[in-house]
Amino acid sequence: MDIKEKILEIMDENGVEYEDGKLVTDLESLQFVSIMIALEDCFEITFPDDMIVLERFLYIEKLCEAVSQLTQR
Amino acid sequence: MEYRWNKYLTVKEEDEWVTLFNPFNYAMVKSPKKIKKRIDDELASEHSNFSMGIYKELLDKGMIVENDFREEQLVEALYIQNNHNNDVLDLLIFLTLDCNFACRYCFEKHEKVYIDEKMQDAIIKFVRKNIKSYGGLQISWFGGEPLLAIDTIERMTAEFKKICKDNKKSYLASMTTNGSLLNYDNYLRMKKCGVYSYQITIDGVKKSHDSQRFFRGGKGSFDIIMKNLLEIHKNDKTRIMSFMIRTNITKANADEVDVFFEFFDNLLENDSRFIHVPQVAWSGNDADTSLYYTEEVNGVYEKLSENLKRDFKDIDKVSENMAMVKLELVKARMKPCKSGKRNHLGIMPDGTLHMCEPHYNEKCSQVGYLKEDGTTEFNEQYIKWVTGAKERNRECYGCTALPICLSAACPYRMSIKKEKSACENTKESINQIISIFSKNEGTCPLIKEDEYGY
């Protein structure tokens, strides 16, 4: 399963939806933190402070890019 | 259209400047005193030039409002939004009444009572029945010492996660622990269980802490807690975690709080995941001479505010965006106590439902019980907790803290015990917020003298 597919699965499990690659769900703080923890756990990465912002979630491609970069560190 | 200042603004003057703070939305502006004076005069006259930019900014920030605006209606709307929403099902689970500590001031009896499988299953059934009505599930593990029941946490978490996954809901957990069993292995086990936030009490430097918080055999607990926290700091780089380090301030340790904060911050290299939460320990009687009297509490908080500012000591140097993020974090910490919220319930090992952890053994906090089939039965106390703030004291109206406190800062004191005022902490926090966040233009834009034609 590639990164994007896995991220979308985690989003779906948390009731978060994307349409045409753009976030269409109002993200609650509980969802935000829960997803961050699930992403860190799944990809064995750590989000640095400057990545823990809602904007990272707005577009799925940007989020994939960030996760991909972190997995290579 | 006639306009006036919002009745609930806090106005703080310093030298030639005045800072305005709107508690409804945490908006701030800083202006030279003479501009504020000129706006005062224009609002009082009928010839205000409201097309000027300065008014638009103040209107947008809700600092100036139309004359017939009713702030109290907005307070009601905020109260309903905060206390009667379904954003998350928030359960506080007492896993056990047992504890490996025998703290000097503890309100619990520490009976060797653990939640049994029947009650665990009843809670799981309750969650399964109700989760659809909520945006997600938040569990707070509590005790006694919850880590004494670590296997139960893992068992229940597996069920909660499954229910959440099936219903496409988010799941998170927090824990109030004494920290002595939070070694790195247990910490990782809890991380797998979605525990991302901890409250741990450290009552000052080793000597004061050990005199208050010791193991059952009498041995002090400072060293083991610090060792555990240091290990987490060094080995886990996850930034999402948060550790609220609560320090109970008494007359015995008040003078050395500074020393403790400095020691702690140095040891943990100013790790911003660890946040100091000093709490003044007060009592209205002479039972314990180290506790402050109610009327002394404000003064102690004022002294403490200088210490609290250390969390934000670089606020004037960080970017405007970062200052706004930090203000959002403060806002989240300022929310009224969850013990008055309809989506919150505390569950004891025997299924008794209650609203307020520190007072769980008082009749007034016990609001019903959870049955084996996962249904609940509430008594007449419940309604007092969840609607009590609506019958607020008259004194609340006009108090500049009301839009934040919503008369629900402490439902136990305000709605149940009907104390006249229980908002010292909120009032002092507003002073701190102004003093800290007025230093950054991201959170407190400056109105300059030559702008807007002044």
Coordinates of C-alpha atoms in Angstrom, one line a residue:
Chain A
M1 CA 0.0 0.0 0.0
D2 CA 1.5 3.4 -0.9
I3 CA 1.8 6.4 1.3
K4 CA -1.3 8.2 -0.1
E5 CA -3.5 5.2 0.1
K6 CA -2.5 4.6 3.7
I7 CA -3.0 8.2 4.7
L8 CA -6.4 8.2 3.1
E9 CA -7.3 5.1 5.1
I10 CA -6.3 6.8 8.3
M11 CA -8.3 9.9 7.4
D12 CA -11.3 7.7 6.6
E13 CA -11.1 5.9 9.9
N14 CA -11.2 9.3 11.6
G15 CA -14.2 10.4 9.5
V16 CA -12.1 12.9 7.5
E17 CA -12.8 13.3 3.8
Y18 CA -11.0 14.7 0.8
E19 CA -12.6 15.7 -2.6
D20 CA -10.4 16.2 -5.6
G21 CA -7.4 16.1 -3.2
K22 CA -8.8 18.9 -1.0
L23 CA -10.0 18.6 2.6
V24 CA -13.8 18.9 2.8
T25 CA -14.3 18.1 6.5
D26 CA -14.2 20.7 9.3
L27 CA -11.3 19.2 11.3
E28 CA -11.9 19.1 15.1
S29 CA -8.9 19.2 17.4
L30 CA -9.5 15.6 18.5
Q31 CA -9.4 14.4 14.9
F32 CA -6.3 16.5 14.2
V33 CA -4.3 15.0 17.2
S34 CA -5.6 11.5 16.6
I35 CA -4.5 11.6 13.0
M36 CA -1.1 13.0 13.7
I37 CA -0.5 10.2 16.3
A38 CA -1.7 7.6 13.8
L39 CA 0.5 8.9 11.0
E40 CA 3.6 9.0 13.3
D41 CA 2.8 5.5 14.4
C42 CA 2.1 4.1 10.9
F43 CA 5.1 5.6 9.1
E44 CA 7.5 5.7 12.1
I45 CA 8.1 9.4 11.7
T46 CA 8.0 12.4 14.0
F47 CA 6.4 15.6 12.9
P48 CA 8.5 18.6 13.8
D49 CA 6.8 21.6 15.5
D50 CA 6.5 23.6 12.3
M51 CA 4.6 20.8 10.6
I52 CA 2.0 20.5 13.3
V53 CA -0.4 23.0 11.6
L54 CA -3.8 22.5 10.1
E55 CA -2.6 23.8 6.7
R56 CA -0.6 20.6 6.3
F57 CA -3.9 18.7 6.0
L58 CA -5.7 20.9 3.5
Y59 CA -4.3 19.1 0.4
I60 CA -3.6 15.4 0.4
E61 CA -0.7 15.7 -2.0
K62 CA 1.1 18.2 0.3
L63 CA 0.6 16.0 3.3
C64 CA 1.9 13.0 1.3
E65 CA 4.9 15.0 0.3
A66 CA 5.6 15.9 4.0
V67 CA 5.2 12.4 5.2
S68 CA 7.4 11.1 2.4
Q69 CA 10.2 13.6 3.3
L70 CA 10.0 12.6 6.9
T71 CA 10.2 8.9 6.1
Q72 CA 13.5 9.5 4.3
R73 CA 15.1 11.3 7.2
Chain B
M1 CA -26.4 53.6 13.6
E2 CA -25.0 54.3 17.0
Y3 CA -22.1 52.5 18.5
R4 CA -20.4 52.0 21.9
W5 CA -17.6 50.0 23.4
N6 CA -18.3 46.3 24.1
K7 CA -19.2 46.1 27.8
Y8 CA -16.9 43.2 28.5
L9 CA -13.7 44.7 27.2
T10 CA -10.7 44.7 29.5
V11 CA -8.8 48.0 29.2
K12 CA -5.2 48.0 30.5
E13 CA -3.3 51.2 30.6
E14 CA 0.5 51.4 30.7
D15 CA 2.5 54.6 30.3
E16 CA 1.2 56.3 27.1
W17 CA -0.4 53.1 25.8
V18 CA -3.7 51.4 26.3
T19 CA -4.4 47.7 25.4
L20 CA -7.9 46.5 24.7
F21 CA -8.8 42.8 25.1
N22 CA -12.1 41.3 24.0
P23 CA -12.8 38.2 26.1
F24 CA -15.4 36.9 23.6
N25 CA -12.7 36.2 20.9
Y26 CA -9.4 37.0 22.6
A27 CA -8.8 39.9 20.1
M28 CA -6.4 42.6 21.2
V29 CA -5.2 46.0 20.0
K30 CA -2.7 48.4 21.5
S31 CA -3.2 52.1 20.9
P32 CA -1.7 55.4 22.1
K33 CA -3.9 56.7 24.9
K34 CA -4.8 59.8 23.1
I35 CA -6.4 57.8 20.2
K36 CA -8.4 55.8 22.6
K37 CA -9.6 59.1 24.2
R38 CA -10.5 60.5 20.8
I39 CA -12.6 57.4 20.1
D40 CA -14.3 57.7 23.5
D41 CA -15.2 61.3 22.6
E42 CA -16.5 60.4 19.2
L43 CA -18.6 57.5 20.5
A44 CA -20.1 59.9 23.0
S45 CA -20.9 62.4 20.3
E46 CA -23.3 61.9 17.4
H47 CA -20.7 62.9 14.7
S48 CA -18.5 59.9 14.6
N49 CA -16.8 59.2 11.3
F50 CA -17.4 55.5 11.2
S51 CA -16.2 55.1 7.7
M52 CA -12.6 55.5 9.0
G53 CA -10.5 52.3 9.0
I54 CA -9.9 52.3 12.7
Y55 CA -13.6 51.8 13.4
K56 CA -13.8 49.0 10.9
E57 CA -11.0 47.2 12.7
L58 CA -12.5 47.7 16.1
L59 CA -15.9 46.6 14.8
D60 CA -14.4 43.5 13.2
K61 CA -12.8 42.6 16.5
G62 CA -16.1 43.1 18.3
M63 CA -14.6 45.8 20.5
I64 CA -17.0 48.4 19.3
V65 CA -20.6 47.2 18.9
E66 CA -24.0 48.6 17.9
N67 CA -25.8 50.3 20.7
D68 CA -28.5 47.7 20.8
F69 CA -26.1 44.7 20.8
R70 CA -26.8 42.4 23.8
E71 CA -23.5 40.9 25.0
E72 CA -25.4 38.6 27.4
Q73 CA -27.1 36.8 24.4
L74 CA -23.7 36.1 23.0
V75 CA -22.6 34.7 26.5
E76 CA -25.7 32.4 26.3
A77 CA -24.8 31.2 22.8
L78 CA -21.2 30.5 23.9
Y79 CA -22.4 28.7 26.9
I80 CA -24.6 26.4 24.9
Q81 CA -21.9 25.9 22.3
N82 CA -19.4 25.0 25.0
N83 CA -21.4 23.0 27.5
H84 CA -24.1 21.4 25.3
N85 CA -22.2 20.3 22.2
N86 CA -21.6 16.8 20.9
D87 CA -18.1 17.3 19.5
V88 CA -16.7 14.5 21.7
L89 CA -17.9 11.9 24.1
D90 CA -15.7 12.6 27.1
L91 CA -15.4 9.8 29.7
L92 CA -13.3 9.9 32.8
I93 CA -12.8 6.3 34.0
F94 CA -11.7 5.5 37.6
L95 CA -9.9 2.3 37.0
T96 CA -9.1 1.7 40.6
L97 CA -9.2 3.5 44.0
D98 CA -5.9 1.8 44.9
C99 CA -2.7 3.9 44.8
N100 CA 1.0 3.2 45.5
F101 CA 1.3 6.7 47.1
A102 CA 0.0 8.0 50.4
C103 CA 0.1 11.8 49.7
R104 CA -0.3 14.0 52.8
Y105 CA -3.3 15.8 51.3
C106 CA -5.0 13.2 49.2
F107 CA -8.8 13.2 49.2
E108 CA -9.1 9.5 48.2
K109 CA -9.3 6.5 50.5
H110 CA -7.2 4.1 48.4
E111 CA -9.4 1.1 48.9
K112 CA -8.1 -1.9 46.9
V113 CA -11.0 -1.7 44.5
Y114 CA -10.4 -2.3 40.8
I115 CA -12.9 -2.1 38.0
D116 CA -14.0 -5.6 37.2
E117 CA -14.7 -7.1 33.7
K118 CA -18.4 -6.7 34.0
M119 CA -18.1 -3.0 34.5
Q120 CA -15.5 -2.7 31.8
D121 CA -17.9 -4.4 29.4
A122 CA -20.8 -2.1 30.6
I123 CA -18.6 1.0 29.7
I124 CA -17.8 -0.5 26.3
K125 CA -21.5 -1.2 25.7
F126 CA -22.3 2.4 26.7
V127 CA -19.7 3.7 24.2
R128 CA -21.0 1.5 21.5
K129 CA -24.6 2.7 22.1
N130 CA -23.7 6.3 22.2
I131 CA -20.7 7.0 19.9
K132 CA -22.8 7.7 16.8
S133 CA -24.1 11.0 18.4
Y134 CA -20.6 12.4 18.9
G135 CA -17.7 13.5 16.8
G136 CA -15.2 11.2 18.6
L137 CA -14.2 9.5 21.9
Q138 CA -11.9 10.9 24.5
I139 CA -11.0 8.8 27.6
S140 CA -9.3 10.2 30.7
W141 CA -7.8 7.4 32.7
F142 CA -7.9 8.2 36.4
G143 CA -7.6 6.5 39.8
G144 CA -6.1 5.9 42.4
E145 CA -3.1 5.3 40.3
P146 CA -4.4 4.2 36.8
L147 CA -1.1 2.6 35.8
L148 CA -1.7 -0.1 38.5
A149 CA -4.4 -1.3 36.1
I150 CA -2.3 -1.0 32.9
D151 CA -3.6 -4.3 31.5
T152 CA -7.1 -3.1 31.8
I153 CA -6.2 0.1 29.9
E154 CA -4.9 -2.0 27.0
R155 CA -7.9 -4.3 27.0
M156 CA -10.5 -1.5 27.1
T157 CA -8.5 0.6 24.5
A158 CA -8.6 -2.2 22.0
E159 CA -12.4 -2.3 22.2
F160 CA -12.7 1.5 22.1
K161 CA -10.5 1.8 19.1
K162 CA -12.5 -0.9 17.3
I163 CA -15.8 0.8 18.0
C164 CA -14.3 4.1 16.8
K165 CA -12.9 2.6 13.7
D166 CA -16.2 0.9 12.8
N167 CA -18.0 4.3 13.3
K168 CA -15.3 6.5 11.7
K169 CA -14.7 8.4 14.9
S170 CA -11.4 9.7 16.3
Y171 CA -10.1 8.2 19.5
L172 CA -7.7 9.8 22.0
A173 CA -6.9 9.4 25.7
S174 CA -5.2 11.3 28.5
M175 CA -4.1 10.2 32.0
T176 CA -3.7 11.6 35.5
T177 CA -0.9 9.7 37.1
N178 CA 1.5 10.2 39.9
G179 CA 4.3 9.5 37.4
S180 CA 6.1 6.8 39.5
L181 CA 5.1 3.9 37.2
L182 CA 5.5 5.9 34.0
N183 CA 8.8 4.3 33.0
Y184 CA 9.7 4.3 29.3
D185 CA 8.3 0.9 28.6
N186 CA 4.9 1.8 30.2
Y187 CA 5.0 5.1 28.4
L188 CA 5.3 3.3 25.0
R189 CA 2.5 1.0 25.9
M190 CA 0.3 3.9 26.7
K191 CA 1.3 5.7 23.5
K192 CA 0.1 2.7 21.6
C193 CA -3.2 3.2 23.5
G194 CA -3.5 6.7 22.2
V195 CA -2.6 8.4 25.5
Y196 CA -1.2 11.7 24.3
S197 CA -1.6 14.0 27.4
Y198 CA -0.6 13.5 31.0
Q199 CA -1.2 15.4 34.2
I200 CA 1.6 14.7 36.8
T201 CA 1.9 16.5 40.1
I202 CA 5.3 17.6 41.3
D203 CA 5.0 19.8 44.4
G204 CA 8.2 21.8 44.1
V205 CA 11.9 20.8 44.8
K206 CA 12.8 17.4 46.1
K207 CA 12.5 18.2 49.8
S208 CA 9.0 19.8 49.5
H209 CA 7.7 17.3 47.1
D210 CA 8.9 14.3 49.1
S211 CA 7.3 15.7 52.2
Q212 CA 3.9 15.8 50.5
R213 CA 4.0 13.0 47.9
F214 CA 5.6 9.8 49.1
F215 CA 5.1 6.0 48.6
R216 CA 3.1 4.0 51.0
G217 CA 6.2 3.0 52.9
G218 CA 7.2 6.7 53.3
K219 CA 9.9 6.9 50.7
G220 CA 9.9 10.1 48.6
S221 CA 8.9 9.9 45.0
F222 CA 10.7 12.9 43.5
D223 CA 13.7 11.0 42.1
I224 CA 11.7 8.3 40.3
I225 CA 9.3 10.7 38.7
M226 CA 12.1 12.9 37.4
K227 CA 14.0 9.9 36.1
N228 CA 10.9 8.8 34.2
L229 CA 10.2 12.2 32.7
L230 CA 13.9 12.6 31.7
E231 CA 13.8 9.3 29.9
I232 CA 10.7 10.3 28.0
H233 CA 12.3 13.6 27.1
K234 CA 15.4 12.0 25.8
N235 CA 14.0 9.1 23.9
D236 CA 10.6 10.2 22.5
K237 CA 10.7 13.0 20.0
T238 CA 6.9 13.1 19.3
R239 CA 6.0 16.8 19.6
I240 CA 2.2 16.1 19.9
M241 CA 2.5 14.8 23.5
S242 CA 1.8 17.1 26.4
F243 CA 2.7 16.8 30.1
M244 CA 0.9 19.2 32.4
I245 CA 3.2 19.4 35.5
R246 CA 0.9 20.5 38.3
T247 CA 2.5 22.1 41.3
N248 CA 0.3 22.6 44.3
I249 CA 1.4 25.9 45.9
T250 CA 1.1 26.1 49.7
K251 CA 2.6 28.5 52.2
A252 CA 5.3 25.9 52.7
N253 CA 6.6 25.8 49.2
A254 CA 5.6 29.1 47.7
D255 CA 9.0 30.7 48.0
E256 CA 10.8 28.0 46.2
V257 CA 8.5 27.5 43.2
D258 CA 10.9 29.6 41.1
V259 CA 13.8 27.3 42.0
F260 CA 11.8 24.3 41.1
F261 CA 10.7 25.6 37.7
E262 CA 14.3 26.6 36.8
F263 CA 15.6 23.2 37.9
F264 CA 12.9 21.3 35.9
D265 CA 13.3 23.4 32.8
N266 CA 17.1 23.1 32.8
L267 CA 17.0 19.3 33.3
L268 CA 14.5 18.9 30.5
E269 CA 16.2 21.4 28.3
N270 CA 13.1 23.7 28.1
D271 CA 11.2 20.9 26.3
S272 CA 7.9 22.7 25.4
R273 CA 5.9 19.5 25.8
F274 CA 6.2 20.0 29.6
I275 CA 4.0 22.8 30.8
H276 CA 3.9 24.1 34.3
V277 CA 0.5 24.4 35.9
P278 CA 0.8 25.9 39.4
Q279 CA -2.3 25.6 41.4
V280 CA -2.8 27.5 44.6
A281 CA -4.0 25.2 47.4
W282 CA -6.6 27.0 49.5
S283 CA -9.0 26.2 52.2
G284 CA -11.5 28.3 54.1
N285 CA -10.6 26.9 57.5
D286 CA -7.7 26.3 59.9
A287 CA -7.5 22.6 59.3
D288 CA -4.1 22.9 57.5
T289 CA -2.1 25.9 58.2
S290 CA 0.0 25.5 55.1
L291 CA -3.0 26.2 52.9
Y292 CA -4.0 29.7 51.8
Y293 CA -7.2 31.3 52.8
T294 CA -9.7 32.0 50.0
E295 CA -9.1 35.7 50.2
E296 CA -5.3 35.2 49.8
V297 CA -5.6 33.3 46.5
N298 CA -5.7 36.3 44.2
G299 CA -2.5 37.7 45.7
V300 CA -0.6 34.4 45.2
Y301 CA -1.7 34.1 41.6
E302 CA -0.5 37.7 41.0
K303 CA 2.9 36.7 42.3
L304 CA 2.9 33.6 40.3
S305 CA 2.1 35.4 37.0
E306 CA 5.7 36.4 36.7
N307 CA 6.7 32.7 36.8
L308 CA 4.0 31.7 34.3
K309 CA 5.4 34.2 31.8
R310 CA 8.5 32.0 31.4
D311 CA 6.5 29.8 29.1
F312 CA 6.2 32.7 26.8
K313 CA 9.4 34.5 27.5
D314 CA 10.3 34.8 23.7
I315 CA 6.8 35.9 22.6
D316 CA 8.1 39.3 21.3
K317 CA 10.7 37.4 19.2
V318 CA 8.6 34.7 17.6
S319 CA 6.8 35.1 14.3
E320 CA 3.3 36.6 14.3
N321 CA 1.9 33.3 13.2
M322 CA 3.6 31.4 16.0
A323 CA 2.3 33.9 18.5
M324 CA -1.2 33.3 17.2
V325 CA -0.7 29.5 17.6
K326 CA 0.5 30.0 21.2
L327 CA -2.6 32.1 21.9
E328 CA -4.8 29.3 20.6
L329 CA -3.1 26.9 23.0
V330 CA -3.8 29.3 25.9
K331 CA -7.5 29.6 24.7
A332 CA -7.9 25.9 24.8
R333 CA -6.5 25.8 28.4
M334 CA -9.0 28.5 29.5
K335 CA -12.2 26.6 28.7
P336 CA -14.6 26.1 31.6
C337 CA -14.3 23.0 33.6
K338 CA -15.7 19.9 31.9
S339 CA -17.7 18.9 35.0
G340 CA -20.6 21.0 33.8
K341 CA -20.7 19.6 30.3
R342 CA -23.4 17.3 29.0
N343 CA -20.9 15.2 27.0
H344 CA -18.8 14.5 30.1
L345 CA -19.2 11.7 32.6
G346 CA -17.0 10.2 35.3
I347 CA -17.5 6.5 35.9
M348 CA -16.4 4.8 39.2
P349 CA -15.4 1.1 39.4
D350 CA -18.8 0.2 40.8
G351 CA -20.6 2.1 38.0
T352 CA -21.6 5.2 39.9
L353 CA -21.6 8.2 37.6
H354 CA -20.3 11.5 38.8
M355 CA -19.4 14.9 37.4
C356 CA -16.4 16.1 39.4
E357 CA -13.2 14.1 40.2
P358 CA -12.0 15.8 43.3
H359 CA -15.5 15.6 44.8
Y360 CA -16.5 12.2 43.5
N361 CA -17.3 10.8 47.0
E362 CA -19.7 13.7 47.8
K363 CA -23.4 12.9 47.2
C364 CA -23.8 16.1 45.2
S365 CA -21.3 14.9 42.6
Q366 CA -23.0 11.5 42.2
V367 CA -25.5 11.9 39.4
G368 CA -26.6 8.3 38.6
Y369 CA -25.2 4.9 37.7
L370 CA -24.3 2.8 34.7
K371 CA -26.1 -0.5 34.3
E372 CA -24.6 -3.7 33.1
D373 CA -26.4 -3.4 29.7
G374 CA -24.6 -0.1 29.1
T375 CA -27.6 2.1 29.7
T376 CA -27.6 4.9 32.3
E377 CA -29.9 6.1 35.0
F378 CA -29.6 9.7 36.2
N379 CA -30.8 11.3 39.4
E380 CA -32.0 14.9 40.1
Q381 CA -28.4 16.1 40.8
Y382 CA -27.4 15.7 37.2
I383 CA -29.5 18.6 36.0
K384 CA -27.9 21.0 38.5
W385 CA -24.4 20.3 37.1
V386 CA -25.3 20.6 33.4
T387 CA -27.7 23.5 33.6
G388 CA -26.6 25.3 36.8
A389 CA -24.5 27.9 35.0
K390 CA -27.7 29.3 33.3
E391 CA -28.9 30.5 36.7
R392 CA -25.8 32.5 37.2
N393 CA -25.2 35.0 40.0
R394 CA -26.2 38.6 39.2
E395 CA -22.6 39.7 40.0
C396 CA -21.4 37.7 36.9
Y397 CA -23.1 40.2 34.6
G398 CA -20.7 42.9 33.8
C399 CA -17.7 40.9 35.0
T400 CA -15.0 41.0 32.3
A401 CA -14.3 37.3 32.8
L402 CA -17.8 36.1 32.1
P403 CA -17.4 35.5 28.3
I404 CA -14.5 33.1 29.2
C405 CA -15.7 31.7 32.5
L406 CA -19.4 31.5 31.3
S407 CA -20.2 31.1 35.0
A408 CA -19.0 27.5 34.6
A409 CA -15.3 27.8 35.4
C410 CA -15.9 25.7 38.4
P411 CA -19.5 24.2 38.4
Y412 CA -18.9 22.7 41.9
R413 CA -18.3 26.0 43.5
M414 CA -20.6 28.1 41.3
S415 CA -23.6 25.9 40.5
I416 CA -23.6 23.4 43.3
K417 CA -22.2 25.3 46.3
K418 CA -23.5 28.6 45.0
E419 CA -20.5 30.6 46.0
K420 CA -20.7 34.2 44.9
S421 CA -17.5 34.2 43.0
A422 CA -15.1 31.5 41.8
C423 CA -13.4 33.1 39.0
E424 CA -10.1 34.5 40.5
N425 CA -8.1 32.2 38.3
T426 CA -9.8 33.4 35.1
K427 CA -9.5 37.1 36.0
E428 CA -5.8 36.7 36.7
S429 CA -5.3 34.7 33.5
I430 CA -6.8 37.6 31.5
N431 CA -4.2 39.9 33.0
Q432 CA -1.5 37.5 32.1
I433 CA -2.8 37.0 28.5
I434 CA -2.8 40.8 28.0
S435 CA 0.6 41.2 29.5
I436 CA 2.2 38.4 27.4
F437 CA 0.4 38.6 24.1
S438 CA 0.4 42.4 23.8
K439 CA 4.1 42.1 23.0
N440 CA 3.6 40.5 19.6
E441 CA 1.8 42.3 16.7
G442 CA 0.4 38.9 15.5
T443 CA -1.8 38.7 18.5
C444 CA -2.0 42.4 19.4
P445 CA -1.8 44.8 16.4
L446 CA -0.6 48.3 17.1
I447 CA -2.7 51.3 16.1
K448 CA -0.2 53.9 15.1
E449 CA -0.7 57.6 15.6
D450 CA -0.7 58.7 12.0
E451 CA -2.8 55.8 10.8
Y452 CA -6.5 56.3 10.0
G453 CA -6.0 60.1 9.9
Y454 CA -5.2 60.5 13.6

